[in-house]
mmCIF file of C-alpha atoms in Angstrom:
data_model
loop_
_atom_site.group_PDB
_atom_site.id
_atom_site.type_symbol
_atom_site.label_atom_id
_atom_site.label_comp_id
_atom_site.label_asym_id
_atom_site.label_seq_id
_atom_site.Cartn_x
_atom_site.Cartn_y
_atom_site.Cartn_z
ATOM 1 C CA MET L 1 7.328 -41.419 38.457
ATOM 2 C CA HIS L 2 8.661 -38.061 39.635
ATOM 3 C CA ARG L 3 11.681 -38.207 37.099
ATOM 4 C CA ALA L 4 9.230 -39.272 34.415
ATOM 5 C CA LEU L 5 6.999 -36.762 35.061
ATOM 6 C CA SER L 6 9.231 -34.130 34.854
ATOM 7 C CA LEU L 7 11.235 -35.339 31.370
ATOM 8 C CA VAL L 8 7.875 -35.063 30.354
ATOM 9 C CA ILE L 9 6.981 -31.569 30.937
ATOM 10 C CA VAL L 10 10.258 -30.313 29.907
ATOM 11 C CA ALA L 11 9.967 -32.344 27.219
ATOM 12 C CA LEU L 12 6.356 -30.240 26.001
ATOM 13 C CA SER L 13 7.867 -26.794 27.505
ATOM 14 C CA LEU L 14 11.098 -27.510 24.481
ATOM 15 C CA LEU L 15 7.829 -28.710 22.103
ATOM 16 C CA PHE L 16 6.024 -25.693 22.531
ATOM 17 C CA GLY L 17 8.625 -23.033 22.916
ATOM 18 C CA ARG L 18 9.757 -23.988 19.704
ATOM 19 C CA SER L 19 6.234 -23.826 17.674
ATOM 20 C CA ALA L 20 6.359 -20.352 19.456
ATOM 21 C CA GLU L 21 9.345 -18.622 18.738
ATOM 22 C CA ALA L 22 9.240 -20.341 15.334
ATOM 23 C CA LYS L 23 6.892 -17.121 13.255
ATOM 24 C CA LEU L 24 7.730 -13.256 12.844
ATOM 25 C CA ALA L 25 4.549 -12.086 13.229
ATOM 26 C CA VAL L 26 4.289 -9.610 9.727
ATOM 27 C CA VAL L 27 1.721 -7.226 9.125
ATOM 28 C CA THR L 28 1.891 -5.844 5.857
ATOM 29 C CA SER L 29 -0.515 -2.071 3.928
ATOM 30 C CA THR L 30 -1.832 -4.466 1.140
ATOM 31 C CA ALA L 31 -2.398 -8.014 0.329
ATOM 32 C CA THR L 32 -0.209 -8.000 -2.832
ATOM 33 C CA LEU L 33 3.073 -7.787 -0.556
ATOM 34 C CA ALA L 34 1.718 -10.529 2.020
ATOM 35 C CA SER L 35 1.423 -13.100 -0.564
ATOM 36 C CA LEU L 36 5.994 -12.125 -1.298
ATOM 37 C CA VAL L 37 6.358 -12.198 2.662
ATOM 38 C CA ARG L 38 4.689 -15.605 2.295
ATOM 39 C CA GLU L 39 7.006 -16.540 -0.267
ATOM 40 C CA VAL L 40 9.858 -15.789 1.013
ATOM 41 C CA GLY L 41 8.888 -16.452 4.862
ATOM 42 C CA GLY L 42 6.893 -19.641 4.239
ATOM 43 C CA ASP L 43 6.265 -21.085 7.626
ATOM 44 C CA ARG L 44 8.865 -19.302 9.862
ATOM 45 C CA VAL L 45 5.791 -16.564 9.462
ATOM 46 C CA LYS L 46 2.927 -15.670 10.050
ATOM 47 C CA VAL L 47 1.263 -12.872 7.805
ATOM 48 C CA THR L 48 -1.486 -10.533 7.853
ATOM 49 C CA SER L 49 -2.568 -7.898 5.638
ATOM 50 C CA LEU L 50 -4.744 -4.530 6.809
ATOM 51 C CA ALA L 51 -6.276 -3.250 3.067
ATOM 52 C CA LEU L 52 -8.419 -7.143 1.443
ATOM 53 C CA PRO L 53 -7.240 -7.851 -1.800
ATOM 54 C CA THR L 54 -10.900 -5.804 -3.096
ATOM 55 C CA GLN L 55 -9.906 -2.858 -1.535
ATOM 56 C CA ASP L 56 -8.636 0.436 -2.950
ATOM 57 C CA PRO L 57 -5.088 0.704 -0.741
ATOM 58 C CA HIS L 58 -5.521 4.014 -0.756
ATOM 59 C CA PHE L 59 -8.780 3.687 1.428
ATOM 60 C CA VAL L 60 -8.632 1.134 4.286
ATOM 61 C CA ASP L 61 -10.760 1.593 7.802
ATOM 62 C CA ALA L 62 -8.300 2.682 10.163
ATOM 63 C CA LYS L 63 -9.969 -0.035 12.823
ATOM 64 C CA PRO L 64 -8.803 -0.484 16.023
ATOM 65 C CA ARG L 65 -8.675 -4.674 14.924
ATOM 66 C CA LEU L 66 -6.285 -3.503 12.767
ATOM 67 C CA ALA L 67 -4.465 -1.294 15.761
ATOM 68 C CA LEU L 68 -4.373 -4.737 17.387
ATOM 69 C CA GLU L 69 -2.595 -6.669 14.677
ATOM 70 C CA LEU L 70 0.550 -4.168 14.607
ATOM 71 C CA LYS L 71 0.542 -4.608 18.256
ATOM 72 C CA LYS L 72 1.669 -7.821 17.951
ATOM 73 C CA ALA L 73 3.842 -7.679 14.666
ATOM 74 C CA ASP L 74 7.354 -7.946 14.760
ATOM 75 C CA LEU L 75 7.974 -6.677 11.529
ATOM 76 C CA LEU L 76 5.410 -3.502 8.717
ATOM 77 C CA VAL L 77 5.652 -4.058 5.315
ATOM 78 C CA VAL L 78 4.647 -0.886 3.185
ATOM 79 C CA VAL L 79 4.220 0.141 -0.397
ATOM 80 C CA GLY L 80 5.389 3.027 0.811
ATOM 81 C CA LEU L 81 5.767 6.529 -2.070
ATOM 82 C CA ASP L 82 2.192 7.814 0.680
ATOM 83 C CA LEU L 83 -0.249 5.000 -0.744
ATOM 84 C CA GLU L 84 -1.300 4.578 3.220
ATOM 85 C CA ILE L 85 -0.688 7.895 4.219
ATOM 86 C CA GLY L 86 -4.197 8.785 4.624
ATOM 87 C CA TRP L 87 -4.847 5.482 7.056
ATOM 88 C CA LEU L 88 -1.904 4.131 7.930
ATOM 89 C CA PRO L 89 0.104 6.598 10.167
ATOM 90 C CA VAL L 90 -2.873 6.374 12.645
ATOM 91 C CA LEU L 91 -3.089 2.353 12.841
ATOM 92 C CA GLN L 92 0.703 2.764 13.790
ATOM 93 C CA THR L 93 -0.136 5.190 16.795
ATOM 94 C CA GLY L 94 -2.421 3.145 17.770
ATOM 95 C CA SER L 95 -0.660 -0.099 18.384
ATOM 96 C CA ARG L 96 1.536 1.228 19.992
ATOM 97 C CA ASN L 97 4.622 -0.813 19.131
ATOM 98 C CA GLY L 98 7.404 1.024 19.156
ATOM 99 C CA LYS L 99 8.886 -1.762 16.217
ATOM 100 C CA VAL L 100 6.433 -1.137 13.242
ATOM 101 C CA GLN L 101 7.412 2.888 13.666
ATOM 102 C CA VAL L 102 9.008 4.492 10.635
ATOM 103 C CA GLY L 103 12.538 3.928 10.303
ATOM 104 C CA ALA L 104 11.772 1.230 13.566
ATOM 105 C CA GLU L 105 14.302 -1.884 12.828
ATOM 106 C CA GLY L 106 10.396 -3.365 12.120
ATOM 107 C CA TYR L 107 9.589 -1.397 9.315
ATOM 108 C CA LEU L 108 10.277 -1.970 5.733
ATOM 109 C CA ASP L 109 8.960 1.197 3.344
ATOM 110 C CA CYS L 110 9.352 -1.518 -0.180
ATOM 111 C CA SER L 111 9.481 1.599 -2.479
ATOM 112 C CA ARG L 112 13.109 1.598 -1.518
ATOM 113 C CA PHE L 113 13.747 -0.575 -3.966
ATOM 114 C CA VAL L 114 12.133 0.582 -6.671
ATOM 115 C CA ARG L 115 12.323 2.591 -10.141
ATOM 116 C CA VAL L 116 10.142 4.730 -9.217
ATOM 117 C CA LEU L 117 7.436 6.398 -11.969
ATOM 118 C CA ASP L 118 5.860 9.437 -12.488
ATOM 119 C CA VAL L 119 7.161 11.760 -10.148
ATOM 120 C CA PRO L 120 5.469 15.000 -10.829
ATOM 121 C CA GLU L 121 7.729 18.230 -11.412
ATOM 122 C CA GLY L 122 7.722 21.383 -9.173
ATOM 123 C CA LYS L 123 5.422 21.901 -6.815
ATOM 124 C CA VAL L 124 2.522 19.492 -6.626
ATOM 125 C CA ASP L 125 -0.993 20.578 -4.425
ATOM 126 C CA ARG L 126 -4.221 19.457 -3.924
ATOM 127 C CA ALA L 127 -5.757 21.117 -7.399
ATOM 128 C CA ALA L 128 -3.216 18.596 -9.133
ATOM 129 C CA GLY L 129 -6.009 16.011 -8.120
ATOM 130 C CA ASP L 130 -5.012 12.845 -5.789
ATOM 131 C CA VAL L 131 -1.312 13.201 -6.721
ATOM 132 C CA HIS L 132 1.328 11.165 -4.774
ATOM 133 C CA PRO L 133 4.687 13.507 -5.037
ATOM 134 C CA GLN L 134 7.196 10.623 -4.379
ATOM 135 C CA GLY L 135 5.844 9.116 -7.159
ATOM 136 C CA ASN L 136 3.450 6.752 -8.221
ATOM 137 C CA PRO L 137 2.818 3.760 -5.648
ATOM 138 C CA HIS L 138 1.973 0.701 -8.347
ATOM 139 C CA TYR L 139 4.948 -0.980 -8.673
ATOM 140 C CA LEU L 140 3.771 -4.259 -7.786
ATOM 141 C CA TYR L 141 2.050 -4.105 -11.451
ATOM 142 C CA ASP L 142 5.374 -4.504 -12.940
ATOM 143 C CA PRO L 143 7.309 -8.310 -12.163
ATOM 144 C CA ARG L 144 10.709 -6.831 -12.536
ATOM 145 C CA GLN L 145 10.035 -3.967 -9.705
ATOM 146 C CA ALA L 146 8.243 -7.115 -7.591
ATOM 147 C CA ALA L 147 11.193 -9.354 -7.797
ATOM 148 C CA ARG L 148 13.368 -6.319 -5.974
ATOM 149 C CA VAL L 149 10.947 -5.762 -3.299
ATOM 150 C CA THR L 150 11.040 -9.576 -2.390
ATOM 151 C CA LYS L 151 14.974 -9.887 -1.993
ATOM 152 C CA ALA L 152 14.466 -6.839 -0.210
ATOM 153 C CA ILE L 153 12.350 -8.965 1.705
ATOM 154 C CA ALA L 154 14.040 -11.894 2.328
ATOM 155 C CA ASP L 155 17.140 -9.530 3.762
ATOM 156 C CA LYS L 156 14.848 -7.694 6.219
ATOM 157 C CA LEU L 157 13.565 -11.415 7.714
ATOM 158 C CA ALA L 158 17.568 -12.134 7.943
ATOM 159 C CA GLU L 159 17.602 -9.221 9.899
ATOM 160 C CA LEU L 160 15.004 -9.743 12.013
ATOM 161 C CA ASP L 161 15.844 -13.653 12.347
ATOM 162 C CA PRO L 162 19.058 -14.509 11.318
ATOM 163 C CA SER L 163 18.981 -18.270 12.540
ATOM 164 C CA HIS L 164 17.109 -18.656 8.967
ATOM 165 C CA THR L 165 18.996 -16.768 7.117
ATOM 166 C CA ASP L 166 19.473 -19.364 4.614
ATOM 167 C CA ASP L 167 15.534 -20.117 4.520
ATOM 168 C CA TYR L 168 14.662 -16.739 3.646
ATOM 169 C CA ARG L 169 17.601 -16.292 0.817
ATOM 170 C CA LYS L 170 17.334 -19.696 -0.257
ATOM 171 C CA ASN L 171 12.834 -19.655 -0.757
ATOM 172 C CA ALA L 172 13.512 -15.758 -2.350
ATOM 173 C CA LEU L 173 15.563 -17.165 -4.934
ATOM 174 C CA GLU L 174 14.182 -19.621 -6.143
ATOM 175 C CA PHE L 175 10.884 -17.152 -6.130
ATOM 176 C CA VAL L 176 12.832 -15.154 -7.911
ATOM 177 C CA LYS L 177 14.196 -17.401 -10.633
ATOM 178 C CA LYS L 178 10.515 -18.815 -10.995
ATOM 179 C CA LEU L 179 9.111 -14.947 -11.512
ATOM 180 C CA GLY L 180 11.425 -14.617 -14.600
ATOM 181 C CA LYS L 181 10.539 -17.688 -16.446
ATOM 182 C CA SER L 182 6.355 -16.252 -15.722
ATOM 183 C CA THR L 183 8.160 -12.564 -17.195
ATOM 184 C CA LYS L 184 9.594 -14.097 -19.915
ATOM 185 C CA LEU L 185 6.194 -15.660 -21.234
ATOM 186 C CA TRP L 186 4.151 -12.851 -20.696
ATOM 187 C CA GLU L 187 6.345 -10.727 -22.104
ATOM 188 C CA ALA L 188 5.973 -13.613 -25.658
ATOM 189 C CA GLN L 189 2.440 -13.910 -24.424
ATOM 190 C CA LEU L 190 2.057 -9.464 -25.800
ATOM 191 C CA ALA L 191 4.574 -8.948 -27.991
ATOM 192 C CA HIS L 192 2.546 -8.203 -30.878
ATOM 193 C CA ALA L 193 0.396 -5.431 -28.652
ATOM 194 C CA ARG L 194 3.736 -3.144 -28.259
ATOM 195 C CA GLY L 195 2.740 0.714 -28.553
ATOM 196 C CA ALA L 196 -0.612 -0.490 -28.452
ATOM 197 C CA LYS L 197 -2.993 2.414 -27.362
ATOM 198 C CA VAL L 198 -5.163 2.219 -23.839
ATOM 199 C CA VAL L 199 -7.052 4.206 -21.676
ATOM 200 C CA ALA L 200 -6.748 3.705 -18.114
ATOM 201 C CA TYR L 201 -9.496 4.576 -15.902
ATOM 202 C CA HIS L 202 -6.873 5.418 -12.507
ATOM 203 C CA LYS L 203 -3.507 6.353 -13.195
ATOM 204 C CA SER L 204 -2.696 2.533 -11.445
ATOM 205 C CA PHE L 205 -1.279 1.430 -14.314
ATOM 206 C CA SER L 206 2.001 2.898 -15.194
ATOM 207 C CA TYR L 207 4.252 0.136 -14.053
ATOM 208 C CA LEU L 208 1.632 -2.267 -15.898
ATOM 209 C CA THR L 209 2.181 -0.301 -18.903
ATOM 210 C CA ASP L 210 6.049 0.680 -19.384
ATOM 211 C CA TRP L 211 6.903 -3.402 -18.509
ATOM 212 C CA LEU L 212 4.663 -4.246 -21.500
ATOM 213 C CA GLY L 213 5.500 -1.140 -23.947
ATOM 214 C CA LEU L 214 1.724 -0.566 -23.857
ATOM 215 C CA ASP L 215 1.180 3.087 -24.238
ATOM 216 C CA VAL L 216 -1.962 5.003 -21.975
ATOM 217 C CA ILE L 217 -3.674 7.551 -24.355
ATOM 218 C CA ALA L 218 -5.512 9.152 -21.737
ATOM 219 C CA HIS L 219 -6.919 8.413 -18.168
ATOM 220 C CA ILE L 220 -10.982 8.495 -17.302
ATOM 221 C CA GLU L 221 -10.180 10.561 -14.096
ATOM 222 C CA PRO L 222 -9.381 13.844 -15.865
ATOM 223 C CA ARG L 223 -6.939 14.099 -12.796
ATOM 224 C CA PRO L 224 -5.994 11.554 -9.769
ATOM 225 C CA GLY L 225 -8.919 10.724 -7.644
ATOM 226 C CA VAL L 226 -11.349 13.086 -9.052
ATOM 227 C CA PRO L 227 -14.224 11.838 -10.751
ATOM 228 C CA PRO L 228 -15.049 12.367 -14.565
ATOM 229 C CA THR L 229 -16.563 15.270 -15.714
ATOM 230 C CA PRO L 230 -19.209 14.334 -18.900
ATOM 231 C CA HIS L 231 -17.189 16.810 -20.546
ATOM 232 C CA HIS L 232 -13.913 14.820 -19.989
ATOM 233 C CA VAL L 233 -15.283 11.759 -20.969
ATOM 234 C CA ALA L 234 -16.520 12.998 -24.373
ATOM 235 C CA GLN L 235 -12.154 14.218 -25.473
ATOM 236 C CA VAL L 236 -11.298 10.693 -23.955
ATOM 237 C CA ILE L 237 -13.780 8.874 -26.440
ATOM 238 C CA GLU L 238 -13.011 11.435 -29.321
ATOM 239 C CA LEU L 239 -9.607 10.498 -29.241
ATOM 240 C CA ALA L 240 -9.809 6.737 -28.463
ATOM 241 C CA LYS L 241 -11.518 6.672 -31.194
ATOM 242 C CA ARG L 242 -9.100 8.534 -33.407
ATOM 243 C CA ARG L 243 -6.379 6.518 -31.948
ATOM 244 C CA GLN L 244 -8.295 2.893 -32.435
ATOM 245 C CA VAL L 245 -7.770 2.329 -28.516
ATOM 246 C CA LYS L 246 -9.218 -1.241 -28.609
ATOM 247 C CA LEU L 247 -8.238 -1.885 -24.599
ATOM 248 C CA VAL L 248 -9.487 0.214 -21.199
ATOM 249 C CA LEU L 249 -8.057 -1.360 -18.285
ATOM 250 C CA GLU L 250 -9.428 -0.207 -14.540
ATOM 251 C CA GLU L 251 -8.587 -1.299 -11.431
ATOM 252 C CA SER L 252 -11.845 -4.110 -10.039
ATOM 253 C CA TYR L 253 -12.029 -1.982 -6.637
ATOM 254 C CA TYR L 254 -13.224 1.069 -9.232
ATOM 255 C CA PHE L 255 -17.243 -1.157 -10.358
ATOM 256 C CA SER L 256 -17.097 1.948 -12.977
ATOM 257 C CA ALA L 257 -19.970 2.380 -14.736
ATOM 258 C CA THR L 258 -18.374 4.714 -16.809
ATOM 259 C CA GLY L 259 -15.665 3.047 -17.707
ATOM 260 C CA GLU L 260 -18.024 0.871 -19.406
ATOM 261 C CA LEU L 261 -19.673 3.368 -21.459
ATOM 262 C CA VAL L 262 -15.970 4.750 -22.956
ATOM 263 C CA ALA L 263 -15.178 0.888 -23.410
ATOM 264 C CA ARG L 264 -18.912 0.435 -24.967
ATOM 265 C CA LYS L 265 -18.687 4.033 -26.947
ATOM 266 C CA ILE L 266 -15.197 2.998 -28.787
ATOM 267 C CA GLY L 267 -15.921 -0.017 -29.253
ATOM 268 C CA ALA L 268 -12.773 -1.611 -26.557
ATOM 269 C CA THR L 269 -12.753 -4.231 -24.524
ATOM 270 C CA LEU L 270 -13.248 -3.311 -20.168
ATOM 271 C CA ALA L 271 -10.811 -5.374 -18.810
ATOM 272 C CA ARG L 272 -11.265 -4.906 -14.951
ATOM 273 C CA VAL L 273 -8.203 -6.304 -13.052
ATOM 274 C CA PRO L 274 -7.698 -7.382 -9.612
ATOM 275 C CA ALA L 275 -5.637 -5.186 -7.928
ATOM 276 C CA ALA L 276 -4.238 -7.580 -5.437
ATOM 277 C CA PRO L 277 -4.301 -11.707 -5.507
ATOM 278 C CA SER L 278 -7.140 -13.392 -3.434
ATOM 279 C CA ALA L 279 -7.093 -15.011 -0.829
ATOM 280 C CA THR L 280 -6.183 -18.724 -2.449
ATOM 281 C CA GLN L 281 -3.490 -17.005 -5.038
ATOM 282 C CA GLY L 282 0.048 -16.191 -5.297
ATOM 283 C CA TYR L 283 1.852 -13.135 -6.727
ATOM 284 C CA ILE L 284 2.173 -14.883 -10.458
ATOM 285 C CA ALA L 285 -0.562 -16.559 -9.933
ATOM 286 C CA HIS L 286 -2.582 -13.290 -9.782
ATOM 287 C CA LEU L 287 -0.341 -11.655 -12.194
ATOM 288 C CA ASP L 288 -0.411 -14.465 -14.889
ATOM 289 C CA ALA L 289 -4.208 -13.790 -14.716
ATOM 290 C CA ILE L 290 -4.036 -10.270 -15.484
ATOM 291 C CA VAL L 291 -1.974 -11.077 -18.269
ATOM 292 C CA LYS L 292 -4.522 -13.442 -20.203
ATOM 293 C CA LYS L 293 -6.820 -10.534 -20.329
ATOM 294 C CA LEU L 294 -4.691 -8.787 -21.717
ATOM 295 C CA ALA L 295 -3.209 -11.004 -24.345
ATOM 296 C CA ARG L 296 -7.134 -12.348 -25.572
ATOM 297 C CA VAL L 297 -8.021 -8.795 -26.116
ATOM 298 C CA TYR L 298 -5.104 -8.569 -28.885
ATOM 299 C CA GLU L 299 -4.682 -11.820 -30.023
ATOM 300 C CA LYS L 300 -4.006 -12.455 -33.831
#
């Protein structure tokens, strides 16, 4: 009787011990990164995003509960290029978790693996607006960059959990192949729009337009992060009319009446683009929705 009970206890402890050690606790700075980690990690990871899909990732409220999430993390995955500079360092310090500090084993800066655009030349100061000295951090609008990030995530998960290296690399390879097929379809959908002139609200779309061959001729913000003035808006409208702009791009968290005004005045479509996948949406579905929105503007 006692022997049978002991065997049951041992079996249960092994079962629960195995499930407890199965998942790596991964925290990401954005919901887009969280979706990529889920693709690679599958059921081997528990993923939490610090920024909500609807939030501007430049301005996340550094609440104590986010520091608690970091305290429990095995890995912190960030966009980098100072996107999170205004809020993430406070949370890292507050977490008191040595694993997720800059340069530690459990810290992954994904910008190290991408081709960075919009790196400013010369001295950068606040007079130029919210300029990122190391380059534009919005690289995940380009699926080619997302593929590179996915591979980097797989390598880091394998480093932290070597017993499941094959799983992580297999998941990453399958996702990158699927993403590659989708990328070709998206490029075909918008091939006839290459060279089209676009107005954007914030300087968020350099990678998207570089990938699709669109040409951003003006930004509604006079400088990144600086609210538009009536004089600047009038200049944008005049230029956009002259260049026959059909599309105004704006991230959905701006809710800008100015974007609506510019689109109306120039007879263009305002496309409000979600900055990150929703809780029920993966990266490919997220980007597919964006491409479909753009394709409707440039339908023949």
